[in-house]
Amino acid sequence: MSDPIIACRNLTIRYPDSSPQIRNISFEVAAGECFALVGRSGSGKTTITKALLGLHHSETLIEGEIRFRGKNLSHLDQTGWKRIRGMEIGYVSQNPWSACDPRRPVFDHLREAWHCRGHRTSPSQIIEALERVGVIDAKDKAFSYPHQWSGGMLQRASIAAATAHLPSLVLADEPTSALDSDLASAVFASIKKRSSAVLLVSHDMELVMQNADRVGVLHEGQLVEIMSPKALNTAPHHSATKIFLDALDVGRSQPVKAVKAPIISLENVSVRYQDAADAILKNVNLSIAPGEIIGILGPSGSGKSSLLKLVTGLCKCVSGSVKKSPALERPGAIMPVFQDPSASLPLSWPVWRVVTEPLTASHLKRSSRKRRREIAKAALSEVGLGDLDIDAKAWELSIGQKQRICISRLQLANPELIVADEPTSALDTISCQKIAGLLTRLAEKGTAILIVSHNETLLKRICDRRFQVDPGTKNVSPI
Amino acid sequence: MLVAILKRTSQAVGSVLAATILVWFILPLAPGDPANRIFIARGINDATEGQLTALREEMGLNLPLLQQFFHWFGSLLHGDLGLSFTTGRPVLQEFLSYLPATLMMLGLALLLSTLAAIILSLVAVYYHDQWPDRLIKLYTGITAAIPTFVFALLALSYVVVGWQVGRVLSEVSWVTALMPAFIIGLDRAGGWIQLLRASLLEEMASGYAFVARSRGASELRILLRHAFPNSLKPLLSAIGLSVGALLGGAPLIEAIFSWPGAGSYLLSALTARDYPVIQAYVLAAALGYVLAAYLVDIAITLLDPRLRGTQT
Amino acid sequence: MISMLLRRNVALAPSLKSRSARSLLQCLWWHKSGRSGLVLSIIVLLVALVGSVWTPYDPDLASFSTSLKPPSADHLLGTDEMGRDTFSRLLNAAHRSVGAAFLVLASSFGIGLLVGIFSGLVGGNIDSLLMRLVDVVMALPSLILAFAILGILGPGFGNLLVALILSDWAWYARLARSLAIGSASRPDILTARLAGISRARIVVTHLLPSIATKLGVMATLAFGSMISAISGFSFLGLGVQPPNAEWGAMLSQSRLYFDFAPWLLLSPAIAIFLSVLAANLLGHALRDISEMRNQ
């Protein structure tokens, strides 16, 4: 291996008076190499990125050594860092829109890369830079504002700005997570083209497997494993790696379930917003049987949520018919799970009161406080929160716990059909798996589940049948 | 964008109309016989029935209420706000003679507080968590807890009377307006600094600021070129809203500084129950308030490319 | 704002969690400025309560032999031009200044909450009628409206309170209504509806508490400006009438004697400062806590 571009030796990062966020990690990125750091959220990926740019909080303590082309950076002051940032180390952020000042045209965003260093530049140079990373119609588009650009194009512009001075290392922090998956590799290719070494931070395993030469797995601030993508796939050693890969495991075979009579079926249904000319859904046919998990995949704004509202009876269809089995007429027979668990819970209530809320429905007999607490205890242990204090207030819980509380609450309504709207998009990989497990278990008990999500992996894993909302015909078709 | 501006314009016109109706209600709602009130305000306490009837005829007070309203509204459109009960002269004319002094003082106060808010917030954010920031924070905390008029009273007592700096105001000029304007401005700037400082800090912690740092841009450059333009919106809204508060607070400030402005005119009208004068002040304040909010909203729309529409 | 709060809350959250602070009072206690705000507010309220029933001297008893005496052991804050004990007047005034601000805010909060939620839930013609009324009230800056109402009713303490309530409630009503209307798509309320929980119960257990919390924070933050409005109007002679003591009115009387009796001006000024400070500290702490809980 040639001389590394960047090498971290025994790097430990901590805030004063707290346990380290990064513990004793060592890795290096060689010239021409793409090194990927993967790990769940909170494993310390962002902390490393900030430290490598010298943009960590001023009170942060950094121990160990960061060597950049042989020079030790760990004790560099801000003037020294300013010379390196942008010139020798480039940075591409996750969300291209938030990377640009919304009040300035994209042209200014690029020009800033030169101007903030006092370099002069001509407009043609900037247009050229845009064209080099594959921006189409760069001349016309450069003077429009970020919100008028598409994500893929704007991310390319950001890459052009990050690599304006041909840095020897580019830090790419989830560079494709805001983009559609078919754009990801093309955009990432433009980073590789402009820089000799890339440090990729991502949990898009597809991207990592395709592009990385080596992969480091971060777990709770430690680098537990470094290996080639191939080896990672075939022989992971560390348990954290396994869990991480499990979450990405696709196409698991499902036991074929006996076909039962559907509890709800949509026949030729069309839906339209009030005052809108065009329907958001057209001629949809869909039926759900007890115990079945149905997944609906589609980009945001494609009418997935309207489909859910239609099923729960919160909005009416314009034409066609929704046939519900009589079992769905009782209150609590259809229960929802929402994207944001914090908004779905009354945050100031104690947990036991949240969980047993369905028992206060008007058609049920009132149960005593003591009884409700007992029921809550039992219901919580069913979702793996048995050791949670039932007097804890909902706002004290983590987001993953909150979502499990939501599931536990809906179980007490004893639903026949669960309608889940992006139930895992606010959660990290592990919590997402737990929720998926809970939903599968509910389905095994005979509850029908309809999930809307853009997480294709999740849908592949747990759904019996999957559909897609076609943005053109506004119809749903099986995949 | 045009649609948004038109919508906002019609909203502003609606607000003015609503305020006008509310202002008219002052007359019929006031206690006692209106004709008698006019005589009392003129110092005649024992008007005869004949005098009262004659006055009612003259002022149209015997017409049905709705007709009275349209009559009043019609003359309002011609710039006629009626005659002052006390002096018997046209209210509009009298009001306009008092107005410049108030506008001078408030305009200067607005200018000074805006300047102070912008400069001090930028300093506070640039030296975040260092002594200049802490000092400014202390200043904003104190001004937030002292009502403007108490602040003005203390300043007048200590600075002007105690140390013989300046003098109690005798004539209206830009120089004499400086003292009250400075005090109002200093007090009002406190709240705005809290607002602007918070929104500047938020912008400095945003994604584009981080990216700009990663390109090697200096903190000062990010603060002035990016964070500042992006954090002006809450300040602009606050300035718009404060016009209402300033006009509402003007009588108090003018009473303390013996400033012969429209606020003092309102106060004397309140004691004399000179209703047309009260109406004039309230109407003018409503106009100023609605106009300021309207201009601020239009400015915000024009300054933001996302709201401005698609052309560059 | 968010980033600031985030930073503040990061510092706040572990201390709150480790000490298992659950009730609002516990949260306030462990909040940096909340504790001082809470203590100061309690002191101000106690002073107002005590001052309304007991004072060292009769606050309204004039005695010309002791006029304009400087602070001493007999008269802690001296005496005024009519020989009345300033400390007693200050104590006695507290329930007019602080209590009145409390009364006005509680009334406009209550009216606003009820009108807003009712209007938002009922919808239709009643809603648009009520909201036109709110629009009309809000077309005038609230101090100006208070001046106009005082112009109609005439000066006086009761009239001042009515004027302030009438010009203040609309702000709360509009906020409450928009929150009530937004609640139709709130996930927690949708879940409760689908579970078959009655509409009345949802309103009482979900809607009312969440809206009341938001409005309550707003009302606490408005406390300072309410105290200054009441004392300001009294300063102008439009509020509390002599011989009753009120901080603003005391300021107005003491102006003339500033040269040889500065304590007369300073003591009500400091009283106003401390009570507004208490409300501001408490209000900011409450806002922080409610934002932290909603993360």
mmCIF file of N, CA and C in Angstrom, chain B residues 238-273:
data_model
loop_
_atom_site.group_PDB
_atom_site.id
_atom_site.type_symbol
_atom_site.label_atom_id
_atom_site.label_comp_id
_atom_site.label_asym_id
_atom_site.label_seq_id
_atom_site.Cartn_x
_atom_site.Cartn_y
_atom_site.Cartn_z
ATOM 1 N N ALA B 238 -40.947 41.662 13.853
ATOM 2 C CA ALA B 238 -41.004 42.331 15.151
ATOM 3 C C ALA B 238 -41.061 43.841 14.971
ATOM 4 N N ILE B 239 -40.305 44.361 14.004
ATOM 5 C CA ILE B 239 -40.332 45.807 13.763
ATOM 6 C C ILE B 239 -41.732 46.226 13.333
ATOM 7 N N GLY B 240 -42.340 45.432 12.443
ATOM 8 C CA GLY B 240 -43.686 45.737 11.995
ATOM 9 C C GLY B 240 -44.668 45.780 13.155
ATOM 10 N N LEU B 241 -44.590 44.756 14.020
ATOM 11 C CA LEU B 241 -45.520 44.699 15.150
ATOM 12 C C LEU B 241 -45.266 45.840 16.127
ATOM 13 N N SER B 242 -43.980 46.241 16.251
ATOM 14 C CA SER B 242 -43.651 47.221 17.282
ATOM 15 C C SER B 242 -44.233 48.589 16.965
ATOM 16 N N VAL B 243 -44.564 48.831 15.682
ATOM 17 C CA VAL B 243 -45.161 50.124 15.347
ATOM 18 C C VAL B 243 -46.441 50.311 16.151
ATOM 19 N N GLY B 244 -47.226 49.221 16.267
ATOM 20 C CA GLY B 244 -48.440 49.291 17.081
ATOM 21 C C GLY B 244 -48.133 49.597 18.531
ATOM 22 N N ALA B 245 -47.137 48.890 19.062
ATOM 23 C CA ALA B 245 -46.795 49.082 20.470
ATOM 24 C C ALA B 245 -46.260 50.486 20.712
ATOM 25 N N LEU B 246 -45.473 50.997 19.746
ATOM 26 C CA LEU B 246 -44.927 52.344 19.903
ATOM 27 C C LEU B 246 -46.031 53.392 19.915
ATOM 28 N N LEU B 247 -46.990 53.234 18.979
ATOM 29 C CA LEU B 247 -48.091 54.201 18.933
ATOM 30 C C LEU B 247 -48.940 54.087 20.195
ATOM 31 N N GLY B 248 -49.063 52.868 20.732
ATOM 32 C CA GLY B 248 -49.817 52.688 21.965
ATOM 33 C C GLY B 248 -49.081 53.255 23.168
ATOM 34 N N GLY B 249 -47.742 53.220 23.105
ATOM 35 C CA GLY B 249 -46.965 53.697 24.235
ATOM 36 C C GLY B 249 -46.671 55.187 24.164
ATOM 37 N N ALA B 250 -46.919 55.789 22.992
ATOM 38 C CA ALA B 250 -46.557 57.198 22.785
ATOM 39 C C ALA B 250 -47.168 58.141 23.828
ATOM 40 N N PRO B 251 -48.459 58.000 24.182
ATOM 41 C CA PRO B 251 -49.016 58.939 25.161
ATOM 42 C C PRO B 251 -48.222 58.951 26.464
ATOM 43 N N LEU B 252 -47.816 57.762 26.898
ATOM 44 C CA LEU B 252 -47.095 57.637 28.159
ATOM 45 C C LEU B 252 -45.737 58.320 28.080
ATOM 46 N N ILE B 253 -44.998 58.021 27.006
ATOM 47 C CA ILE B 253 -43.665 58.599 26.844
ATOM 48 C C ILE B 253 -43.762 60.109 26.701
ATOM 49 N N GLU B 254 -44.743 60.556 25.910
ATOM 50 C CA GLU B 254 -44.869 61.997 25.701
ATOM 51 C C GLU B 254 -45.253 62.698 26.998
ATOM 52 N N ALA B 255 -46.051 62.006 27.831
ATOM 53 C CA ALA B 255 -46.405 62.607 29.121
ATOM 54 C C ALA B 255 -45.164 62.767 29.987
ATOM 55 N N ILE B 256 -44.281 61.776 29.961
ATOM 56 C CA ILE B 256 -43.094 61.838 30.806
ATOM 57 C C ILE B 256 -42.147 62.933 30.339
ATOM 58 N N PHE B 257 -41.962 63.032 29.017
ATOM 59 C CA PHE B 257 -41.011 64.020 28.495
ATOM 60 C C PHE B 257 -41.670 65.366 28.196
ATOM 61 N N SER B 258 -42.927 65.520 28.534
ATOM 62 C CA SER B 258 -43.704 66.719 28.172
ATOM 63 C C SER B 258 -43.522 67.029 26.691
ATOM 64 N N TRP B 259 -43.628 66.030 25.886
ATOM 65 C CA TRP B 259 -43.402 66.173 24.440
ATOM 66 C C TRP B 259 -44.733 66.513 23.791
ATOM 67 N N PRO B 260 -44.812 67.662 23.103
ATOM 68 C CA PRO B 260 -46.121 68.095 22.584
ATOM 69 C C PRO B 260 -46.517 67.368 21.300
ATOM 70 N N GLY B 261 -46.762 66.071 21.387
ATOM 71 C CA GLY B 261 -47.105 65.298 20.196
ATOM 72 C C GLY B 261 -48.546 64.820 20.227
ATOM 73 N N ALA B 262 -48.852 63.934 19.297
ATOM 74 C CA ALA B 262 -50.222 63.436 19.181
ATOM 75 C C ALA B 262 -50.645 62.647 20.424
ATOM 76 N N GLY B 263 -49.666 62.006 21.088
ATOM 77 C CA GLY B 263 -49.985 61.251 22.285
ATOM 78 C C GLY B 263 -50.508 62.145 23.394
ATOM 79 N N SER B 264 -49.857 63.291 23.576
ATOM 80 C CA SER B 264 -50.328 64.247 24.585
ATOM 81 C C SER B 264 -51.713 64.766 24.221
ATOM 82 N N TYR B 265 -51.918 64.981 22.912
ATOM 83 C CA TYR B 265 -53.214 65.431 22.415
ATOM 84 C C TYR B 265 -54.299 64.418 22.799
ATOM 85 N N LEU B 266 -53.971 63.112 22.636
ATOM 86 C CA LEU B 266 -54.922 62.054 23.003
ATOM 87 C C LEU B 266 -55.226 62.111 24.497
ATOM 88 N N LEU B 267 -54.170 62.286 25.313
ATOM 89 C CA LEU B 267 -54.368 62.271 26.764
ATOM 90 C C LEU B 267 -55.293 63.395 27.212
ATOM 91 N N SER B 268 -55.087 64.596 26.636
ATOM 92 C CA SER B 268 -55.954 65.694 27.052
ATOM 93 C C SER B 268 -57.380 65.423 26.581
ATOM 94 N N ALA B 269 -57.511 64.785 25.407
ATOM 95 C CA ALA B 269 -58.846 64.453 24.912
ATOM 96 C C ALA B 269 -59.520 63.419 25.812
ATOM 97 N N LEU B 270 -58.721 62.474 26.351
ATOM 98 C CA LEU B 270 -59.289 61.441 27.218
ATOM 99 C C LEU B 270 -59.879 62.067 28.477
ATOM 100 N N THR B 271 -59.161 63.026 29.073
ATOM 101 C CA THR B 271 -59.690 63.652 30.293
ATOM 102 C C THR B 271 -60.905 64.512 29.974
ATOM 103 N N ALA B 272 -60.893 65.166 28.788
ATOM 104 C CA ALA B 272 -62.006 66.034 28.445
ATOM 105 C C ALA B 272 -63.138 65.277 27.768
ATOM 106 N N ARG B 273 -62.951 63.984 27.549
ATOM 107 C CA ARG B 273 -63.936 63.185 26.819
ATOM 108 C C ARG B 273 -64.248 63.788 25.459
#
